[in-house]
Short mmCIF file of C-alpha atoms in Angstrom, two decimals:
data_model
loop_
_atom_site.label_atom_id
_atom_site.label_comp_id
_atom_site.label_asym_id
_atom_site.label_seq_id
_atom_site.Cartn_x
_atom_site.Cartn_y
_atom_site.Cartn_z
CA UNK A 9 95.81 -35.16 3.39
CA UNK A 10 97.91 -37.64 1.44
CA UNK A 11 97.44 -36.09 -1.73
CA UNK A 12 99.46 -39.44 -3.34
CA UNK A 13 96.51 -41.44 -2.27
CA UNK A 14 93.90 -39.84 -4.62
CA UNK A 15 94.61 -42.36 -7.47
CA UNK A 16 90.69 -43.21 -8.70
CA UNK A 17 92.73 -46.76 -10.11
CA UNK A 18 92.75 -47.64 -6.42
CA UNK A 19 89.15 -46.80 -5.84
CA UNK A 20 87.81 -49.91 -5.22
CA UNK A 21 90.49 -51.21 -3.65
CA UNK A 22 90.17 -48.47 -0.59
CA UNK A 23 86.44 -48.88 -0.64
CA UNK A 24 86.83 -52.50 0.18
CA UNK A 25 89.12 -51.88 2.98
CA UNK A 26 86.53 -49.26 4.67
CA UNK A 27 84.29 -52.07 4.36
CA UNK A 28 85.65 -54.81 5.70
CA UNK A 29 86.88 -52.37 8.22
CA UNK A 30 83.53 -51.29 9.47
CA UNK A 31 81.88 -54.90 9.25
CA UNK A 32 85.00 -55.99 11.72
CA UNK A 33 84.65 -52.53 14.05
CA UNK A 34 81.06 -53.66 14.46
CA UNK A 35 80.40 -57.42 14.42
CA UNK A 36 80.24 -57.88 17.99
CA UNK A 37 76.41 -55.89 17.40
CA UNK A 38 75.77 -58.62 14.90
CA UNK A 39 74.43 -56.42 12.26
CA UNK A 40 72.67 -57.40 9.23
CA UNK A 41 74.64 -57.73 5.60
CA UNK A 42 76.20 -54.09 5.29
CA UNK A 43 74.88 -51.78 2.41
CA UNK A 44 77.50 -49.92 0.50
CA UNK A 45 77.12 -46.58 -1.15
CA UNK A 46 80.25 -45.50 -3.90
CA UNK A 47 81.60 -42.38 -4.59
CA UNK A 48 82.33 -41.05 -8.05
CA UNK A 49 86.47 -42.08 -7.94
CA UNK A 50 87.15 -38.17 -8.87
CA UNK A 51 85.30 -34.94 -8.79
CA UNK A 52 82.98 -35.77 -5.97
CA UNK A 53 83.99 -32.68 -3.65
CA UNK A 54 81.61 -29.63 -3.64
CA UNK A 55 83.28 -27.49 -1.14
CA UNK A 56 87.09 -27.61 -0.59
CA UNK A 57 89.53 -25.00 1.25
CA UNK A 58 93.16 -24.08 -0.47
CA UNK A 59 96.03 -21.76 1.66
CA UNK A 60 97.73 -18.87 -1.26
CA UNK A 61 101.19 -19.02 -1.42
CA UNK A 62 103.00 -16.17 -2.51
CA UNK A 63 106.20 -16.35 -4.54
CA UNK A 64 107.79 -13.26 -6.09
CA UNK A 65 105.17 -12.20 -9.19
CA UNK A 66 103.85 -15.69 -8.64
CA UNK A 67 100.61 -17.10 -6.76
CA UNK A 68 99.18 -20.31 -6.17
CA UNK A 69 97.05 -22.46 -4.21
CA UNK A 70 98.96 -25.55 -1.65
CA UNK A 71 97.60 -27.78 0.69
CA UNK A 72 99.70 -29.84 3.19
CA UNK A 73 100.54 -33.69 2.54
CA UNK A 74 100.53 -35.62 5.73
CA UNK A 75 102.87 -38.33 4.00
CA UNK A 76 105.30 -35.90 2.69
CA UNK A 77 105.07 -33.55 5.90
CA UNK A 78 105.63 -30.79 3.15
CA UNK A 79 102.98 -28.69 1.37
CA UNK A 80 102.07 -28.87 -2.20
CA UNK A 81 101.40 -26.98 -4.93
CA UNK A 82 97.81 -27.75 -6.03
CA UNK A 83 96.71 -25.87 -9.16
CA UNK A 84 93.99 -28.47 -9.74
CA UNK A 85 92.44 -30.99 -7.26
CA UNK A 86 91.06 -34.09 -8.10
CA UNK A 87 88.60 -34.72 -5.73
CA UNK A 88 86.78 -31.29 -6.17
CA UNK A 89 84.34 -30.93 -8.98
CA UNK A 90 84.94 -29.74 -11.98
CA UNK A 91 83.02 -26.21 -11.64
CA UNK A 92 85.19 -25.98 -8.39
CA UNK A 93 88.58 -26.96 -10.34
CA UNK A 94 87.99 -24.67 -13.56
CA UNK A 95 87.56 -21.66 -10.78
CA UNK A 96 90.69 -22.32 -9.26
CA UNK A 97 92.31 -21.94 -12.80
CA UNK A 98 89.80 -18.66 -13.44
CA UNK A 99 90.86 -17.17 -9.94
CA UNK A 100 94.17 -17.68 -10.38
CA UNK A 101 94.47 -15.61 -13.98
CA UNK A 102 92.84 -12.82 -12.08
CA UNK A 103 94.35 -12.20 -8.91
CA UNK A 104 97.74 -13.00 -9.61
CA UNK A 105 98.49 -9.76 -11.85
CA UNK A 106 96.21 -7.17 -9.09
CA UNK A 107 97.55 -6.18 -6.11
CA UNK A 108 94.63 -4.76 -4.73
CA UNK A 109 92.84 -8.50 -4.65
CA UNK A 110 96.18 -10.46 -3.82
CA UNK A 111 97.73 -8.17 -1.52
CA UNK A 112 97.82 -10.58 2.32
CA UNK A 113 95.22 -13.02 0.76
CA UNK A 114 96.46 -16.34 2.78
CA UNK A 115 93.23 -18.53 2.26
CA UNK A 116 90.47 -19.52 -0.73
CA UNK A 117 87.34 -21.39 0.22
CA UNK A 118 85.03 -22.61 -2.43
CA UNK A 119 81.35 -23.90 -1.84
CA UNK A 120 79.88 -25.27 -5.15
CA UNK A 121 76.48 -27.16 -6.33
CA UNK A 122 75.41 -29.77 -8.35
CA UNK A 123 72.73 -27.81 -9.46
CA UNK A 124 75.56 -25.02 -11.11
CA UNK A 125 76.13 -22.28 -8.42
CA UNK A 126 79.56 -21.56 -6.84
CA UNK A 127 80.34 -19.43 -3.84
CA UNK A 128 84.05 -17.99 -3.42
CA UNK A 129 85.53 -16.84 -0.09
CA UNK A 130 88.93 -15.17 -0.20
CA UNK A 131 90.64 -14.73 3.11
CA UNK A 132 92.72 -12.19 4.58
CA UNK A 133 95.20 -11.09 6.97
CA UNK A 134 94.40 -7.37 6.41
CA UNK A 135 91.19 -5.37 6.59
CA UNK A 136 89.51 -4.41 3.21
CA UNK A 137 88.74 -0.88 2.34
CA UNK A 138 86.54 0.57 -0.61
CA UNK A 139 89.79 -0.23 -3.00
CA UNK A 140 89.19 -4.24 -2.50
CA UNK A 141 85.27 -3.85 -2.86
CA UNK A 142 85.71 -2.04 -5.67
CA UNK A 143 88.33 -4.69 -7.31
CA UNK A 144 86.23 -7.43 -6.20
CA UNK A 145 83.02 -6.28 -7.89
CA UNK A 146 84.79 -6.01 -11.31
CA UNK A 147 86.22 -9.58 -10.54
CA UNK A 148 82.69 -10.93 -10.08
CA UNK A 149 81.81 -9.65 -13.08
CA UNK A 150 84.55 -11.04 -15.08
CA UNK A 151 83.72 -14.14 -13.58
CA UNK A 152 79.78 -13.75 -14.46
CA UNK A 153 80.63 -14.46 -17.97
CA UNK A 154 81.36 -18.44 -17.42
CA UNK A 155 80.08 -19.05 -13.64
CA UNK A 156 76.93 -18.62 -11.33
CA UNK A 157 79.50 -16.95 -8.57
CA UNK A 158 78.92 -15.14 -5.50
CA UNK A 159 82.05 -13.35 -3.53
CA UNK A 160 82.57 -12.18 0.05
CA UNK A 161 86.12 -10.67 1.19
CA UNK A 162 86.86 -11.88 4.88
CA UNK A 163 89.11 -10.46 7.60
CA UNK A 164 89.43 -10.27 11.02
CA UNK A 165 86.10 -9.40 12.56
CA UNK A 166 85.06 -8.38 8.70
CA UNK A 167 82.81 -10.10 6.03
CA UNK A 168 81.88 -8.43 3.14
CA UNK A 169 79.33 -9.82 0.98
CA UNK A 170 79.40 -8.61 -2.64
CA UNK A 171 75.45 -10.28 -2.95
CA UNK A 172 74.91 -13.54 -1.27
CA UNK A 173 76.33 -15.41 1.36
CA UNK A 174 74.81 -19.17 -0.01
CA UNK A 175 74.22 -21.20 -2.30
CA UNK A 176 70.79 -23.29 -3.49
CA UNK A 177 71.42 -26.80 -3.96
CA UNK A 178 68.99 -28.86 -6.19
CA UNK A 179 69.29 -32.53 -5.31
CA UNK A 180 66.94 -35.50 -6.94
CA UNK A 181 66.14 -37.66 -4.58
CA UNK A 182 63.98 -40.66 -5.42
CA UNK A 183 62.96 -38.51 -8.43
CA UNK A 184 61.78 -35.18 -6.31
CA UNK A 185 63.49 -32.32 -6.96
CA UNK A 186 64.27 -30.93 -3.56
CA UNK A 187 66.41 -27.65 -3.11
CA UNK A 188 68.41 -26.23 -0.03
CA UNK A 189 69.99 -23.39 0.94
CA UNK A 190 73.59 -23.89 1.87
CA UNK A 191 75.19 -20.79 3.68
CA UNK A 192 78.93 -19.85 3.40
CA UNK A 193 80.71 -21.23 7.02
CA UNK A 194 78.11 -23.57 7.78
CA UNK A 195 78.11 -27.25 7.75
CA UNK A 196 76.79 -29.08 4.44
CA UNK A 197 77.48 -32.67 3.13
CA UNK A 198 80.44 -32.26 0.69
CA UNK A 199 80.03 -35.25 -1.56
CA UNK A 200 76.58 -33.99 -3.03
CA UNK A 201 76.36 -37.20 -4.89
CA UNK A 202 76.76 -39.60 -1.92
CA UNK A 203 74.48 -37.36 0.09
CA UNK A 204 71.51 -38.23 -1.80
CA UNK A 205 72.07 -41.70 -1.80
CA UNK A 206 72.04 -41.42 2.27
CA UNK A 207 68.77 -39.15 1.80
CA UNK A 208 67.45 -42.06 0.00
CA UNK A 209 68.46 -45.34 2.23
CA UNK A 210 67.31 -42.69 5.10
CA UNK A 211 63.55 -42.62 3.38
CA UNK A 212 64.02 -46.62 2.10
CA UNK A 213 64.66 -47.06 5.92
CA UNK A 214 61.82 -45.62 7.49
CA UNK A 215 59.18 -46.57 4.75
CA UNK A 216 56.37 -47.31 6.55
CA UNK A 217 56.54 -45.75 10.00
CA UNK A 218 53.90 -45.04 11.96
CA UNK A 219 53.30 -41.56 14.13
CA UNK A 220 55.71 -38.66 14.31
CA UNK A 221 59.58 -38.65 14.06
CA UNK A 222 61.60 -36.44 16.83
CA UNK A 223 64.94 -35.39 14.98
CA UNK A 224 68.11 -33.89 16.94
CA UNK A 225 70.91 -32.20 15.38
CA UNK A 226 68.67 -31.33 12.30
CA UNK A 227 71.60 -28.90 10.50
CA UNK A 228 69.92 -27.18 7.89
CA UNK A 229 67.10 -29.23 7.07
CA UNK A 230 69.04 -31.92 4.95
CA UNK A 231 67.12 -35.07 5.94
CA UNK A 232 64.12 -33.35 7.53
CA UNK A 233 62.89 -32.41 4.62
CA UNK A 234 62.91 -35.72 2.99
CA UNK A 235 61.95 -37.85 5.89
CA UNK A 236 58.47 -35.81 6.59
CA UNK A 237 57.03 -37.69 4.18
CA UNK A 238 57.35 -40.81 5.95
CA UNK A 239 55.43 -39.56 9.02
CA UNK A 240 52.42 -37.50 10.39
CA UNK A 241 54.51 -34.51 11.99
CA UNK A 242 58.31 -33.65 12.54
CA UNK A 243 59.71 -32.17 15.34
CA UNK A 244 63.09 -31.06 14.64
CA UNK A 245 65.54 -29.69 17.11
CA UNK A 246 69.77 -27.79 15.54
CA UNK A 247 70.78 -25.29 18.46
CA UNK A 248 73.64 -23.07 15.53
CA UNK A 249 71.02 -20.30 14.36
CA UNK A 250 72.10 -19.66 10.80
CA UNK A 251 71.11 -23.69 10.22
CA UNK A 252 67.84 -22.83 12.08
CA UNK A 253 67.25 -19.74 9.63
CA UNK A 254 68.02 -21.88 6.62
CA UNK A 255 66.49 -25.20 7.60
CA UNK A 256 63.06 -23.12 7.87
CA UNK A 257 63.79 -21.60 4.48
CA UNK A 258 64.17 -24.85 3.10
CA UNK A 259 61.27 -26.06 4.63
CA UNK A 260 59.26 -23.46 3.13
CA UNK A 261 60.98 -23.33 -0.22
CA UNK A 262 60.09 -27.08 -0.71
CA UNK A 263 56.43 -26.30 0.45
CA UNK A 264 56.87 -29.23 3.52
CA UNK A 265 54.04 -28.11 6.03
CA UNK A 266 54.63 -31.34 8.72
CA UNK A 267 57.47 -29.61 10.54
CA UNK A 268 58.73 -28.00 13.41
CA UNK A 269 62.02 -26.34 14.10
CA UNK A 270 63.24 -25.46 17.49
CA UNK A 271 66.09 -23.96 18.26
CA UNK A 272 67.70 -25.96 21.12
CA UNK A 273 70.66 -28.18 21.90
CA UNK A 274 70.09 -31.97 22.13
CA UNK A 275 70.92 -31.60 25.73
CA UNK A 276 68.84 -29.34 26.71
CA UNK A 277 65.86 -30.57 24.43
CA UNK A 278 66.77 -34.04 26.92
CA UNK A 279 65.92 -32.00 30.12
CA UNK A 280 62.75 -30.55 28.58
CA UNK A 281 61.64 -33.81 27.73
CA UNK A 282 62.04 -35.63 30.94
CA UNK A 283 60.55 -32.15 32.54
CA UNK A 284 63.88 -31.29 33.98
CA UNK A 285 63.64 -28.23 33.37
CA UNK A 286 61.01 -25.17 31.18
CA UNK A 287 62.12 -23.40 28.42
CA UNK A 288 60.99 -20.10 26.73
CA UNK A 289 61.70 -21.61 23.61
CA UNK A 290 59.24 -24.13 24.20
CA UNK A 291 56.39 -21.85 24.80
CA UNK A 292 53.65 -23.01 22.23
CA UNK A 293 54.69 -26.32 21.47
CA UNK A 294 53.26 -29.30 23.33
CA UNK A 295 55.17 -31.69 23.42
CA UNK A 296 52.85 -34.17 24.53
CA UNK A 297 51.05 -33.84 21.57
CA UNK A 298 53.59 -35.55 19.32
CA UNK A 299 53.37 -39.52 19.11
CA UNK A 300 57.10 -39.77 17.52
CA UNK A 301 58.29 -44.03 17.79
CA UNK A 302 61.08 -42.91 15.86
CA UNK A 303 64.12 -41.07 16.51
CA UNK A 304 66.29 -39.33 13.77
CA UNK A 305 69.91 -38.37 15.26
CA UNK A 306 72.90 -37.45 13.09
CA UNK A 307 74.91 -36.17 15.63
CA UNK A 308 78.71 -34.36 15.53
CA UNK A 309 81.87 -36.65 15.90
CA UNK A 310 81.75 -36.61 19.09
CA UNK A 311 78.84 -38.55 19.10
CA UNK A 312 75.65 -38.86 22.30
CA UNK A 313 75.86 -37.50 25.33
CA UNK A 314 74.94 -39.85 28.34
CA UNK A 315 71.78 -38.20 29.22
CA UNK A 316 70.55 -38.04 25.66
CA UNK A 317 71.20 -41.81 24.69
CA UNK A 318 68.42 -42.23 27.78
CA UNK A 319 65.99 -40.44 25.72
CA UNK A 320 67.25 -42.15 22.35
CA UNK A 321 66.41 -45.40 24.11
CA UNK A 322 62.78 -44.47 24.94
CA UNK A 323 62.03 -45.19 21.15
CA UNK A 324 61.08 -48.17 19.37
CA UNK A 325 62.80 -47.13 16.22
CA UNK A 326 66.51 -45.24 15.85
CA UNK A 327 67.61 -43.96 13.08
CA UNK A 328 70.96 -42.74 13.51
CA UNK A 329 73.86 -41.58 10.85
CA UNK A 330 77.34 -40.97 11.76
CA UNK A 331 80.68 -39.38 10.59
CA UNK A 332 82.70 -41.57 13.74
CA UNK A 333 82.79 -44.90 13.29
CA UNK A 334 84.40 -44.89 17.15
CA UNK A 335 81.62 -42.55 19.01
CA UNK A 336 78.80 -44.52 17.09
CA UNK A 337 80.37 -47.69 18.37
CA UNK A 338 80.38 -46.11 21.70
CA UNK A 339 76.97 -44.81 21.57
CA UNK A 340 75.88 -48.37 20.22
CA UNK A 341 77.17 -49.83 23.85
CA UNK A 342 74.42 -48.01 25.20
CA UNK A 343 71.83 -48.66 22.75
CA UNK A 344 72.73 -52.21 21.71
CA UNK A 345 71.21 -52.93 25.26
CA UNK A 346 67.71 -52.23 24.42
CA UNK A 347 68.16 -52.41 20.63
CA UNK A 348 68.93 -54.32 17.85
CA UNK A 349 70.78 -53.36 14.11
CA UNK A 350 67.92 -54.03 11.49
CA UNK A 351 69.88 -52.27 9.01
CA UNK A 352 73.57 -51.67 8.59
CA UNK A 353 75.70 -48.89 5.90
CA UNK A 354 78.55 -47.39 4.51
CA UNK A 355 78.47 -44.07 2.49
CA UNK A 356 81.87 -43.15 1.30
CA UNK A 357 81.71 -39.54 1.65
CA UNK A 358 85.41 -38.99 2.08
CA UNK A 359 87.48 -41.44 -0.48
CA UNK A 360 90.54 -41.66 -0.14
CA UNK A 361 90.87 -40.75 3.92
CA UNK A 362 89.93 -43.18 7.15
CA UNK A 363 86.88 -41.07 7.17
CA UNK A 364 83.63 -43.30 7.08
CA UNK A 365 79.71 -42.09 7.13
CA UNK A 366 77.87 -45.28 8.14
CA UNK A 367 74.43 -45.48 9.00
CA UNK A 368 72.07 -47.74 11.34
CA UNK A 369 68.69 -48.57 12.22
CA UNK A 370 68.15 -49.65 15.21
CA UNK A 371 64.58 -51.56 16.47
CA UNK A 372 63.69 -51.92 20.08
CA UNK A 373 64.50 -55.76 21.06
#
């Protein structure tokens, strides 16, 4: 983190590096005129992570600068949102003057919403007794007064939740209000803001389509739940359980009846669809039933595994959002042979870094 770099005066400067960046990383696919989705220049973060330092009678949250190989004392942070930033100042008045909440605390995580909800995590190197719960309840509800907050005490093979472990986000996308459940430790889009611009160029994208859409890597429901509208049936497959649990609450929450989650990797949902192998966690579903000529993948950095890409390139349409410029490049190798870029974007989730979201679609040459 090069904390020197967060100067929203350079802004557009950065933004128009990324992009003429990306349009060079990728011009040998000849892609169409690249879309470009902004970030808010400041405030944009809704989850961000802080180590406690401990000084004598004094505590305080640092992160690490890169450029100055030194940490830094960080008692605001101006990429996190403002709910986020006033907390930090809240937290601090509190745990500073009581041992019992300060005592070996080496870590704060904060998870926050647009829609006003803010989950805390404070992280030890001790295991917490009766004496924290106790302290920590009477801290919530000091807190209660000025914030929607949930807390939960962690330790080493220890989580204590003092109600909820998530948070509901409310996000309008193309004027539907759509809500999901975010859980504490799990992935989410951090720049809430940006993220519903994707959801939206996702939808724009596949306006439309015809038949069912196959999604891997599905998370917790983020773009499932907005692309079902687009086509007859969903068949969505996320292999981490806790986004299984709450990509089915979302679907239910938001009353979308067109989908189906199964629990399975990307891999392994490959094999079952080239009847490599059976699996039990197939049992009920036929998969011959679905007529998908799209494909939804948003996969991790590491981007497509070999045998996967094979059944990515069985489809006429591909839909695919990335966090790695380099894997998607890699992936597009493959793809590019078969397929061409109709569409072509940049979402700046991450000002300030190298970090760039892009997004393609990809039609069957």
């Amino acid at each position: 983190m090069n904390l020197a770099a967060m100067d929203p005066k350079n802004y557009d400067a950065q933004l128009q590096q990324k992009r003429i960046k990306l349009e060079q990383a990728f011009a040998d696919f000849n892609p169409p005129k690249l879309e470009v989705f902004a970030s808010e220049p400041m405030h944009y973060r809704m989850r961000a992570e802080f180590r406690m330092w401990h000084e004598g009678d004094d505590l305080y949250y640092y992160m690490f600068d890169k450029a100055l190989n030194a940490k830094v004392r960080c008692d605001q942070y101006l990429p996190a949102g403002l709910m986020i930033n006033q907390m930090m100042a809240a937290l601090i008045t509190e745990l500073t003057p009581n041992p019992a909440l300060r005592y070996r605390l080496f870590q704060i995580d904060f998870l926050s919403t647009l829609s006003g909800e803010i989950l805390v995590s404070l992280l030890y190197h001790r295991q917490l007794d009766e004496e924290w719960r106790e302290h920590a309840t009477q801290l919530k509800a000091k807190l209660s007064a000025q914030f929607n907050v949930s807390i939960i005490g962690r330790a080493r093979k220890q989580k204590i939740d003092l109600d909820k472990d998530y948070v509901t986000e409310t996000l309008t996308v193309n004027a539907q209000r759509l809500h999901y459940k975010q859980i504490e430790n799990s992935f989410t889009q951090p720049n809430a803001k940006v993220s519903v611009k994707m959801l939206e160029w996702a939808v724009d994208a596949t306006k439309n389509s015809q038949g069912d859409l196959l999604e891997l890597y599905c998370g917790n429901g983020n773009f499932t739940i907005v692309l079902a509208q687009n086509f007859n049936r969903v068949l969505a497959t996320e292999l981490a359980k806790p986004s299984v649990d709450a990509a089915q609450y979302n679907i239910d929450i938001n009353k979308v009846n067109n989908v189906q989650i199964i629990r399975m990797s990307a891999e392994d949902f490959s094999d079952a669809m080239a009847k490599k192998r059976q699996f039990r966690r197939l049992e009920g579903i036929d998969l011959d039933s679905y007529d998908c000529n799209t494909i939804f993948v948003d996969p991790p950095r590491a981007g497509i595994d070999p045998e996967t890409l094979k059944l990515i390139q069985g489809y006429e349409r591909i839909l695919y959002i990335s966090c790695n410029p380099e894997t998607l490049n890699d992936n597009l190798l493959t793809l590019g042979q078969t397929h061409k870029i109709t569409r072509f974007a940049l979402f700046d989730q991450f000002p300030y870094t190298d970090h760039m979201e892009s997004g393609v679609l990809l039609e069957r040459k």
